[in-house]
Amino acid sequence: MSVKFLTNRTLFQKFSTNLNKRFLATVSTTSKLEDIYDIVIVGGGIAGSALACALVTSNITKLQKRIALIESSNISNIREWNPLQGEFSNRVSSLTPRSVQFFKGVWQNINEGRIKPFSDMQVWDGISDARIQYNNESDKSPLAWILENYNIQHAILKTLDKDKSIIDILDNTKVQDITFDKESEGEQFDLSDWPCVELSDGKKLKARLLVGADGFNSPVRSFANIESLGWDYNSHAVVATLHVDPNIENKTAWQRFLPTGPIAMLPLQNGYSSIVWSTTPNLATKIKSISSKDFACLVNAAFQMRVADLEYFYSQLGSNGSVDLQSDFEWRKSVQSKNSDPKEAFPPLVLGVQDKSRAGFPLRMRNAESYIKERIVLVGDAAHTIHPLAGQGLNQGLADVQHLLKVIERGISNGQDIGDVNLLREYSSERYLSNLVMLGVVDKLHKLFCTDFTPTVLVRTLGLKTLNNLEPVKLVNLTRFRSEWFYNSPIYAINTRLYVS
Ligand SMILES: Cc1cc2nc3c(=O)[nH]c(=O)nc-3n(C[C@H](O)[C@H](O)[C@H](O)COP(=O)(O)OP(=O)(O)OC[C@H]3O[C@@H](n4cnc5c(N)ncnc54)[C@H](O)[C@@H]3O)c2cc1C
Ligand SMILES: *[C@@H]1O[C@H](CO)[C@@H](O)[C@H](O)[C@H]1NC(C)=O
Ligand SMILES: *[C@@H]1O[C@H](CO)[C@@H](O)[C@H](O)[C@H]1NC(C)=O
Ligand SMILES: *[C@@H]1O[C@H](CO)[C@@H](O)[C@H](O)[C@H]1NC(C)=O
Ligand SMILES: *[C@@H]1O[C@H](CO)[C@@H](O)[C@H](O)[C@H]1NC(C)=O
Ligand SMILES: *[C@@H]1O[C@H](CO)[C@@H](O)[C@H](O)[C@H]1NC(C)=O
């Protein structure tokens, strides 16, 4: 047993001093003291590392907690992230004002030149062209901030690395199994109900509280025997970094709902945007493999062409270059523009796509049947996975982290065991309903828009059109939910009209 370790770290909370003495007296036989943690976080994605960072910087948790963060991948490339000017990772997120506020301690380490706040948004329907614009001239405070996931993770790690003393960051380390170590049963200090995390390097860590921040396939969730409920959309999201017309002001987020799924273009910088294009798996495979030139043209078509024209474009994909999509696009556009409303704005023209930036993700909806069990708690995608059409997945995960931190702080202040399921229940009762509502709303939006069935098109058109004409309704509702991008967005407004009222 390491004496140095004992002086460096206070393992247990103050209230448990007596327990602590008893424990120290008997610890020798089974668990090594340095392998016993107050909190073990499995998963160093954004949710897991944000939690670690919040615990390490909180005045209440930082002095009394021993924390481990375990991540299977090698994070040194994120630590050393040094991006080239004019190149952007294809994984970007939109963070709501609330998430940005939560990150205030981390923000000083963020690469400011690579964040794009936006205050304008345009959402429209592919079939009817009904459109919602959100552009408040007198209030230009951002609706959301677009930034690369690496930028966030790099800033979190930089903040964490300053506070190494109470946290062990174990990367390149996979959690292989989680068990209950029955050996310690019957000893004076009984750790048999503490989860024991077995790592790929052979170590075993005991956790007073085990946090599953380990993503969609969460091993912690499986260990806890918590079912994950939901379904797979027959849909893939293709992401890419685009080169767009640098002469157009790049301050708007655009989203068009096509029958195959929504396509969204988010501003990154002058001349650069990111897309998330949800479509059928078959089309996703094709658009990932066509030439850069055809891809750029197809994205332009997806934002600007009528759905029937777009379907013709799809049918030409993979016909080995015999069709010139670009000239076809220009021709169709010239015909179309004679009949269309000149006020209908489109996103900046796509000129090209960054090399190797195209990637696809299957889209799914899941919610764990519970977020907690004795000594176990789930956060982020381990707890819930959502369609990206409203850009809410990570924001929900960060709200989880924020609430979990509060509950852990409250537990410590009240002298409770932070692994106690009664304490953790405060977290789950706060987060479960709120996540479920968001999952339901986004799922309904997906179903409502991804169809060309006439009555639905009619209803959604009425919803969009009425809303854009009824200024007072929009104004009040958009202002009321100022702090929450989603609730603040036209998407919410559309949904409210169609489902609530
Ligand atoms: C195309 C697309 C666009 C999106 N856009 C947005 C957006 O604009 N805004 C937004 O809020 N959200 C967005 N999301 C959702 C967002 O990306 C996710 O919700 C978020 O990244 C989940 O973070 P997480 O930390 O919970 O999980 P993950 O990022 O999945 O992290 C889990 C971590 O656990 C580790 N791990 C897993 N198993 C083990 C193990 N056995 N041992 C050790 N480590 C393990 C993994 O290596 C991983 O690093 C988008 C998603 C997609 C697919
Ligand atoms: C992790 O990645 C870094 C840089 O890419 C590399 O130098 C290092 O050897 C890797 N570590 C392991 C254990 O693979
Ligand atoms: C625009 O912002 C101002 C200031 O916040 C607010 O008073 C007004 O209601 C907003 N209007 C719209 C269009 O949301
Ligand atoms: C694009 O955005 C950048 C950063 O916000 C801004 O400085 C620039 O002026 C914008 N470009 C144009 C053409 O307006
Ligand atoms: C190219 O396309 C034409 C017509 O679609 C087809 O007849 C021909 O076999 C294709 N060639 C290759 C090499 O795939
Ligand atoms: C905002 O939307 C809600 C839900 O549709 C509606 O009941 C309410 O009347 C709207 N707000 C105002 C003040 O118009």
XYZ file of C-alpha atoms and ligand atoms in Angstrom:
624
model
C 0.000 0.000 0.000
C 1.371 3.357 -1.004
C 1.806 5.865 1.788
C 2.575 8.666 -0.609
C -0.744 8.106 -2.187
C -2.554 8.432 1.118
C -1.096 11.810 1.847
C -1.704 13.067 -1.647
C -5.307 12.157 -1.923
C -8.289 12.131 0.295
C -10.143 9.106 -0.775
C -13.345 9.428 1.101
C -15.696 12.150 1.945
C -15.243 13.879 5.276
C -18.306 12.329 6.833
C -16.882 8.854 6.385
C -13.725 9.341 8.415
C -14.589 6.518 10.761
C -15.421 4.136 8.019
C -12.252 5.204 6.361
C -10.098 4.183 9.331
C -11.746 0.815 9.556
C -11.378 0.377 5.886
C -7.700 1.230 5.825
C -7.081 -1.321 8.516
C -8.495 -4.159 6.481
C -7.854 -3.214 2.938
C -4.697 -5.216 2.460
C -6.073 -8.583 1.495
C -8.143 -7.901 -1.594
C -8.354 -4.520 -3.264
C -5.332 -2.318 -3.608
C -6.123 1.130 -2.322
C -4.912 2.886 -5.438
C -7.464 0.947 -7.467
C -10.383 2.253 -5.468
C -12.163 5.288 -6.822
C -15.070 7.437 -5.851
C -16.094 7.892 -9.458
C -15.087 5.823 -12.482
C -16.217 7.302 -15.783
C -16.204 4.877 -18.695
C -15.958 6.714 -22.040
C -13.869 9.763 -22.846
C -16.164 11.148 -25.536
C -17.442 14.665 -25.060
C -19.998 13.737 -22.397
C -17.551 11.673 -20.298
C -14.679 14.122 -20.493
C -17.001 17.072 -19.824
C -18.192 15.320 -16.671
C -14.613 14.628 -15.567
C -13.757 18.265 -16.165
C -16.795 19.524 -14.271
C -15.995 17.292 -11.282
C -12.371 18.353 -11.235
C -13.182 22.053 -11.355
C -16.192 22.091 -9.009
C -15.319 23.567 -5.616
C -17.422 20.932 -3.887
C -16.220 17.795 -5.656
C -12.626 18.631 -6.425
C -11.131 18.273 -2.967
C -12.793 15.096 -1.883
C -13.088 12.893 -4.909
C -10.826 10.394 -6.581
C -11.799 10.050 -10.208
C -10.791 7.852 -13.143
C -11.664 8.454 -16.777
C -11.258 5.437 -19.053
C -11.175 5.681 -22.824
C -10.415 2.893 -25.259
C -8.951 5.069 -28.000
C -5.655 6.950 -28.065
C -6.418 10.563 -27.186
C -2.980 12.034 -27.831
C -4.055 13.235 -31.271
C -6.830 15.234 -29.582
C -4.419 16.604 -26.975
C -2.091 17.690 -29.766
C -4.861 18.836 -32.118
C -3.349 21.490 -34.359
C -5.641 21.949 -37.330
C -4.616 23.428 -40.654
C -6.113 26.695 -41.761
C -8.872 26.035 -44.265
C -9.390 22.407 -43.264
C -12.207 21.271 -41.015
C -13.073 17.966 -39.415
C -16.350 16.547 -40.708
C -17.600 15.983 -37.151
C -19.053 19.232 -35.933
C -21.760 20.044 -33.417
C -24.064 22.919 -32.824
C -23.981 23.916 -29.182
C -26.900 25.757 -27.641
C -26.377 28.840 -25.456
C -27.034 26.650 -22.450
C -24.262 24.205 -23.365
C -21.868 27.062 -24.058
C -22.728 28.563 -20.675
C -21.987 25.207 -19.054
C -18.584 25.184 -20.775
C -17.590 28.611 -19.491
C -14.527 27.227 -17.688
C -13.420 25.352 -20.806
C -14.122 28.112 -23.312
C -10.811 29.901 -22.618
C -9.030 26.895 -24.119
C -11.169 26.730 -27.218
C -9.767 27.738 -30.593
C -11.868 30.871 -31.117
C -11.005 31.241 -34.771
C -12.816 27.989 -35.464
C -16.159 28.674 -33.823
C -19.077 29.999 -35.786
C -22.019 31.520 -33.956
C -25.131 31.955 -36.062
C -28.291 33.920 -35.531
C -30.170 33.287 -38.770
C -31.930 30.127 -39.763
C -33.997 28.984 -42.709
C -36.008 25.789 -42.716
C -38.197 24.747 -45.594
C -40.156 21.870 -47.017
C -38.875 20.146 -50.146
C -42.266 19.300 -51.561
C -44.333 22.405 -50.905
C -41.521 24.930 -50.470
C -43.296 26.298 -47.387
C -40.629 28.086 -45.449
C -39.780 29.455 -42.027
C -37.143 32.115 -41.660
C -35.695 33.137 -38.392
C -33.777 36.349 -38.587
C -34.192 38.913 -35.834
C -32.528 42.165 -36.890
C -32.743 43.682 -33.425
C -31.390 40.667 -31.597
C -28.285 39.200 -33.149
C -27.295 37.105 -30.152
C -26.461 33.619 -31.410
C -29.012 30.825 -31.615
C -26.164 28.338 -31.500
C -22.435 27.913 -32.045
C -21.012 25.527 -34.647
C -17.640 24.010 -33.875
C -15.633 20.882 -34.521
C -15.975 18.112 -31.942
C -12.161 18.067 -31.761
C -12.168 21.717 -30.753
C -14.433 20.923 -27.794
C -12.535 17.796 -26.763
C -9.156 19.475 -27.076
C -10.304 22.344 -24.840
C -11.717 19.941 -22.248
C -8.486 17.911 -22.118
C -6.414 21.056 -21.824
C -8.525 22.148 -18.868
C -8.343 18.676 -17.313
C -4.593 18.396 -17.726
C -4.157 21.389 -15.427
C -5.843 19.477 -12.609
C -4.152 16.120 -12.894
C -3.902 15.571 -9.155
C -7.348 14.143 -8.516
C -8.008 12.412 -11.797
C -6.416 9.466 -13.548
C -6.985 9.603 -17.297
C -6.459 6.138 -18.709
C -6.627 6.186 -22.484
C -5.705 3.308 -24.780
C -7.526 1.318 -22.144
C -10.609 -0.692 -22.863
C -13.121 -1.770 -20.294
C -13.326 -5.518 -20.827
C -15.651 -6.590 -18.116
C -17.552 -5.248 -15.169
C -18.261 -7.523 -12.238
C -19.033 -7.513 -8.559
C -16.017 -8.676 -6.633
C -17.449 -11.161 -4.178
C -14.049 -11.696 -2.537
C -14.408 -8.636 -0.382
C -17.703 -9.834 1.032
C -17.618 -10.521 4.722
C -14.670 -8.257 5.338
C -15.087 -5.429 7.774
C -15.396 -2.927 4.990
C -17.597 -4.521 2.426
C -17.025 -3.436 -1.177
C -18.951 -6.309 -2.674
C -21.671 -4.049 -4.011
C -19.147 -1.734 -5.659
C -18.801 -2.377 -9.399
C -15.375 -3.668 -10.331
C -14.154 -2.514 -13.734
C -11.701 -4.843 -15.470
C -9.375 -3.103 -17.905
C -7.488 -4.332 -20.942
C -4.176 -3.847 -19.098
C -5.284 -6.291 -16.418
C -6.068 -3.682 -13.757
C -9.280 -3.802 -11.758
C -10.852 -0.594 -10.510
C -13.503 -0.424 -7.825
C -16.067 2.322 -8.134
C -18.256 3.885 -5.502
C -20.100 5.364 -8.480
C -19.720 4.012 -12.013
C -20.667 6.413 -14.802
C -21.476 5.015 -18.244
C -20.538 7.730 -20.745
C -19.581 5.015 -23.187
C -21.824 5.825 -26.135
C -24.471 4.025 -28.146
C -23.218 0.474 -27.424
C -22.589 1.240 -23.744
C -20.863 -1.698 -21.986
C -21.877 -0.149 -18.660
C -25.530 -0.243 -19.686
C -25.196 -3.907 -20.683
C -23.506 -4.756 -17.421
C -26.293 -3.080 -15.503
C -28.808 -5.089 -17.519
C -30.596 -1.960 -18.573
C -32.604 -2.360 -21.727
C -32.348 0.277 -24.462
C -35.629 0.946 -26.211
C -36.183 2.404 -29.661
C -35.674 1.748 -33.341
C -33.328 2.255 -36.270
C -34.361 4.735 -38.918
C -33.887 3.290 -42.363
C -31.621 6.230 -42.899
C -27.960 7.279 -42.881
C -26.473 10.701 -42.256
C -23.735 11.695 -44.687
C -21.468 14.400 -43.299
C -18.853 16.410 -45.216
C -16.878 19.629 -45.164
C -17.800 21.855 -48.109
C -16.075 24.666 -49.936
C -18.757 27.250 -50.577
C -18.955 30.601 -52.333
C -16.729 32.884 -50.205
C -18.533 36.015 -51.379
C -21.809 35.141 -49.712
C -22.273 36.096 -46.106
C -21.986 32.825 -44.229
C -24.099 33.359 -41.152
C -27.167 31.213 -41.718
C -28.030 27.623 -40.868
C -30.084 26.033 -43.648
C -32.255 22.973 -43.571
C -34.484 21.505 -46.239
C -36.779 18.577 -45.574
C -36.718 16.156 -48.492
C -38.908 13.035 -48.640
C -35.760 10.942 -48.087
C -34.720 12.992 -45.018
C -33.488 16.461 -44.082
C -30.340 18.056 -45.467
C -28.700 20.746 -43.337
C -25.867 23.148 -44.141
C -24.128 24.811 -41.225
C -21.702 27.734 -41.540
C -18.115 27.102 -40.393
C -16.232 30.123 -41.664
C -16.165 32.368 -44.651
C -16.045 29.946 -47.576
C -16.601 26.785 -45.525
C -19.690 24.920 -44.395
C -20.534 21.536 -42.996
C -23.420 19.340 -44.097
C -25.455 16.628 -42.488
C -27.514 14.917 -45.149
C -29.899 12.235 -43.915
C -31.027 9.911 -46.652
C -31.670 6.273 -47.529
C -28.742 3.890 -46.902
C -28.606 3.144 -50.615
C -28.331 6.777 -51.662
C -25.901 7.472 -48.828
C -23.533 4.831 -50.206
C -23.746 6.359 -53.658
C -23.240 9.973 -52.656
C -20.221 9.046 -50.582
C -18.503 7.471 -53.574
C -19.315 9.812 -56.502
C -16.690 12.305 -57.679
C -16.177 15.510 -55.682
C -17.504 17.517 -58.579
C -20.718 15.498 -58.813
C -21.097 15.585 -55.060
C -20.900 19.391 -54.965
C -23.432 19.568 -57.745
C -25.752 17.132 -56.023
C -25.704 19.135 -52.786
C -26.638 22.255 -54.738
C -29.428 20.311 -56.393
C -30.636 18.956 -53.050
C -31.105 22.503 -51.776
C -32.390 24.114 -54.945
C -34.085 21.632 -57.277
C -37.669 20.424 -57.223
C -38.010 16.986 -55.690
C -38.902 15.427 -59.064
C -35.742 16.881 -60.654
C -33.695 15.691 -57.738
C -34.999 12.174 -58.216
C -33.815 12.291 -61.784
C -30.367 13.284 -60.501
C -30.360 10.357 -58.100
C -31.211 7.979 -60.909
C -28.166 9.184 -62.838
C -25.707 8.507 -60.010
C -23.311 5.723 -60.715
C -24.052 5.768 -64.434
C -20.284 6.022 -64.951
C -19.944 9.665 -65.806
C -22.058 9.566 -68.933
C -24.245 12.407 -67.578
C -22.909 15.882 -66.870
C -24.742 16.740 -63.652
C -23.372 20.271 -63.585
C -24.755 21.401 -66.917
C -27.996 19.588 -66.238
C -28.254 21.433 -62.908
C -27.610 24.801 -64.551
C -30.172 24.125 -67.248
C -32.868 23.030 -64.800
C -32.110 25.970 -62.569
C -32.531 28.446 -65.404
C -35.917 26.961 -66.256
C -36.982 26.789 -62.635
C -35.960 30.319 -61.695
C -38.445 31.801 -64.161
C -41.315 30.465 -62.069
C -39.896 30.741 -58.590
C -40.081 33.481 -56.018
C -36.864 35.558 -56.176
C -37.093 36.136 -52.438
C -36.588 32.421 -51.794
C -33.019 32.356 -50.627
C -30.742 29.369 -50.948
C -27.523 28.556 -49.154
C -24.234 29.640 -50.724
C -23.332 27.574 -53.793
C -21.145 24.586 -53.068
C -17.922 24.706 -55.087
C -16.271 21.538 -53.839
C -15.862 19.093 -51.007
C -12.846 18.672 -48.748
C -10.861 15.578 -49.591
C -11.751 12.480 -47.512
C -14.314 14.428 -45.478
C -17.333 12.368 -46.517
C -18.559 9.835 -43.978
C -21.846 8.137 -43.117
C -23.599 7.258 -39.871
C -26.631 5.026 -39.378
C -29.414 6.933 -37.623
C -31.232 5.563 -34.625
C -33.502 6.454 -31.784
C -32.976 4.914 -28.374
C -33.735 5.631 -24.783
C -32.505 3.444 -21.939
C -35.391 2.094 -19.877
C -33.674 3.615 -16.864
C -30.669 5.912 -16.408
C -29.681 4.594 -12.993
C -29.119 1.530 -10.850
C -27.439 1.159 -7.489
C -23.935 2.711 -7.948
C -24.461 3.119 -11.697
C -25.545 6.058 -13.794
C -25.749 6.624 -17.560
C -25.148 9.920 -19.372
C -25.031 11.039 -23.016
C -25.490 8.613 -25.881
C -25.214 5.685 -23.478
C -28.562 6.845 -22.081
C -30.218 8.139 -25.260
C -29.551 8.512 -28.979
C -31.474 10.904 -31.165
C -31.864 11.779 -34.859
C -29.459 14.662 -35.618
C -32.039 16.783 -37.461
C -32.366 19.247 -34.603
C -28.718 19.055 -33.494
C -29.656 18.039 -29.963
C -27.817 14.785 -29.125
C -24.736 16.260 -27.546
C -26.640 19.143 -25.994
C -28.833 16.616 -24.209
C -25.738 14.739 -23.053
C -24.264 17.946 -21.658
C -27.505 18.725 -19.839
C -27.241 15.226 -18.293
C -23.713 16.005 -17.153
C -24.756 19.338 -15.709
C -27.565 17.771 -13.669
C -25.489 14.828 -12.546
C -22.828 17.213 -11.267
C -25.450 19.093 -9.255
C -26.778 15.884 -7.751
C -23.287 14.657 -6.808
C -22.536 18.049 -5.232
C -25.777 17.957 -3.300
C -25.011 14.421 -2.120
C -21.570 15.411 -0.875
C -22.886 18.514 0.873
C -25.526 16.424 2.628
C -23.092 13.691 3.560
C -24.786 11.064 1.405
C -23.086 8.168 -0.379
C -22.856 9.338 -4.004
C -23.522 5.798 -5.240
C -26.843 5.640 -3.438
C -29.652 4.994 -5.874
C -31.938 7.314 -3.906
C -29.602 10.184 -4.587
C -29.165 9.199 -8.234
C -32.929 9.126 -8.626
C -32.889 12.922 -8.396
C -30.765 12.922 -11.544
C -32.901 10.492 -13.493
C -36.200 12.085 -12.559
C -34.835 15.387 -13.787
C -33.384 14.101 -17.060
C -35.568 11.190 -18.121
C -38.738 13.054 -18.955
C -36.968 15.947 -20.560
C -34.938 13.643 -22.826
C -38.017 11.610 -23.650
C -39.963 14.679 -24.738
C -37.114 15.775 -26.989
C -36.763 12.270 -28.458
C -40.494 12.173 -29.159
C -40.647 15.585 -30.778
C -37.669 14.944 -33.037
C -38.948 11.502 -33.961
C -42.345 12.930 -34.911
C -40.716 15.641 -36.982
C -38.730 13.016 -38.816
C -41.844 10.967 -39.543
C -43.894 14.000 -40.507
C -41.403 15.315 -43.016
C -39.923 12.182 -44.481
C -42.902 11.372 -46.636
C -44.553 12.617 -49.767
C -47.966 11.293 -48.780
C -50.355 14.098 -49.768
C -52.427 14.752 -46.627
C -49.262 14.937 -44.565
C -47.674 17.307 -47.014
C -50.784 19.440 -46.822
C -50.783 19.507 -43.055
C -47.121 20.292 -42.744
C -47.397 22.973 -45.401
C -50.241 24.616 -43.556
C -48.172 24.436 -40.417
C -45.160 26.085 -42.005
C -47.066 28.666 -44.027
C -49.412 29.725 -41.251
C -46.557 30.099 -38.915
C -44.493 32.277 -41.133
C -47.481 34.573 -41.719
C -48.581 34.750 -38.119
C -45.735 36.938 -36.938
C -47.047 37.565 -33.382
C -47.266 33.874 -32.569
C -43.773 33.267 -33.813
C -42.316 36.291 -32.133
C -43.640 35.573 -28.699
C -42.895 31.901 -28.825
C -39.413 32.320 -30.182
C -38.600 34.954 -27.637
C -40.035 33.027 -24.735
C -37.636 30.138 -25.187
C -34.648 32.270 -26.010
C -32.208 30.209 -23.966
C -32.868 26.903 -25.646
C -32.042 26.735 -29.316
C -34.373 23.915 -30.133
C -37.375 25.403 -28.417
C -36.337 28.671 -29.881
C -36.272 27.335 -33.392
C -38.910 27.257 -36.081
C -38.803 23.493 -35.905
C -40.299 23.621 -32.452
C -42.839 26.166 -33.583
C -43.945 23.950 -36.454
C -44.253 21.027 -34.174
C -46.151 22.910 -31.538
C -48.751 23.990 -34.021
C -49.203 20.581 -35.492
C -49.180 18.490 -32.390
C -49.925 20.625 -29.413
C -52.470 23.049 -30.751
C -24.090 13.072 -38.139
C -24.290 13.513 -36.721
C -24.419 14.871 -36.436
C -24.628 15.309 -35.126
N -24.760 16.641 -34.874
C -24.999 17.070 -33.610
C -25.165 18.460 -33.307
O -25.102 19.315 -34.189
N -25.414 18.815 -32.032
C -25.500 17.900 -31.038
O -25.754 18.284 -29.886
N -25.329 16.579 -31.279
C -25.083 16.150 -32.536
N -24.915 14.807 -32.779
C -24.943 13.859 -31.661
C -23.602 13.810 -30.922
O -22.566 13.599 -31.844
C -23.607 12.702 -29.881
O -24.776 12.805 -29.119
C -22.404 12.826 -28.933
O -21.207 12.835 -29.653
C -22.381 11.687 -27.929
O -21.309 11.863 -27.038
P -21.014 10.810 -25.887
O -19.789 11.308 -25.206
O -22.242 10.583 -25.091
O -20.744 9.444 -26.630
P -19.551 9.026 -27.632
O -19.062 10.190 -28.384
O -20.046 7.851 -28.386
O -18.375 8.591 -26.664
C -18.312 7.315 -26.053
C -16.864 7.002 -25.756
O -16.793 5.795 -25.006
C -15.691 5.071 -25.440
N -15.915 3.647 -25.126
C -16.903 2.851 -25.604
N -16.760 1.609 -25.124
C -15.664 1.613 -24.319
C -15.000 0.617 -23.544
N -15.429 -0.656 -23.496
N -13.899 0.967 -22.842
C -13.449 2.259 -22.884
N -14.036 3.219 -23.596
C -15.126 2.904 -24.310
C -15.628 5.324 -26.940
O -14.318 5.112 -27.455
C -16.045 6.785 -27.023
O -14.945 7.660 -27.018
C -24.699 14.360 -34.080
C -24.561 12.996 -34.356
C -24.365 12.570 -35.662
C -24.232 11.103 -35.952
C -0.917 7.360 -29.376
O -0.778 8.239 -30.479
C 0.450 8.941 -30.456
C 0.416 9.997 -31.561
O -0.377 9.609 -32.640
C 1.607 7.981 -30.606
O 2.826 8.677 -30.586
C 1.556 7.005 -29.460
O 2.551 6.025 -29.610
C 0.191 6.325 -29.369
N 0.140 5.553 -28.152
C -0.125 4.245 -28.143
C 0.004 3.575 -26.827
O -0.486 3.637 -29.140
C -36.056 40.371 -31.576
O -35.266 40.631 -30.457
C -35.756 41.631 -29.598
C -34.718 41.870 -28.523
O -34.398 40.665 -27.851
C -37.100 41.194 -29.046
O -37.628 42.193 -28.223
C -38.051 40.904 -30.198
O -39.267 40.406 -29.721
C -37.419 39.883 -31.148
N -38.253 39.680 -32.310
C -38.328 38.488 -32.901
C -38.629 38.536 -34.348
O -38.144 37.410 -32.339
C -18.261 35.242 -42.990
O -18.073 35.093 -41.612
C -16.904 35.709 -41.131
C -16.772 35.334 -39.664
O -17.972 35.563 -38.968
C -16.984 37.195 -41.353
O -15.829 37.838 -40.842
C -17.093 37.454 -42.848
O -17.250 38.823 -43.102
C -18.283 36.676 -43.420
N -18.219 36.725 -44.851
C -18.950 37.530 -45.593
C -18.685 37.486 -47.050
O -19.801 38.235 -45.099
C -21.495 2.640 -68.254
O -22.842 2.980 -68.373
C -23.458 2.449 -69.534
C -24.867 2.988 -69.605
O -25.387 3.258 -68.303
C -23.419 0.922 -69.478
O -23.985 0.380 -70.643
C -21.965 0.469 -69.369
O -21.902 -0.927 -69.208
C -21.284 1.141 -68.180
N -19.879 0.812 -68.155
C -19.222 0.472 -67.060
C -17.744 0.254 -67.216
O -19.767 0.316 -65.962
C -46.981 29.804 -28.316
O -47.285 28.496 -28.677
C -48.194 27.860 -27.815
C -48.296 26.426 -28.244
O -48.821 26.338 -29.531
C -49.529 28.575 -27.904
O -50.452 27.928 -27.053
C -49.329 29.997 -27.459
O -50.527 30.697 -27.647
C -48.220 30.677 -28.250
N -47.845 31.906 -27.616
C -48.465 33.022 -27.815
C -48.390 33.996 -26.686
O -49.070 33.264 -28.837
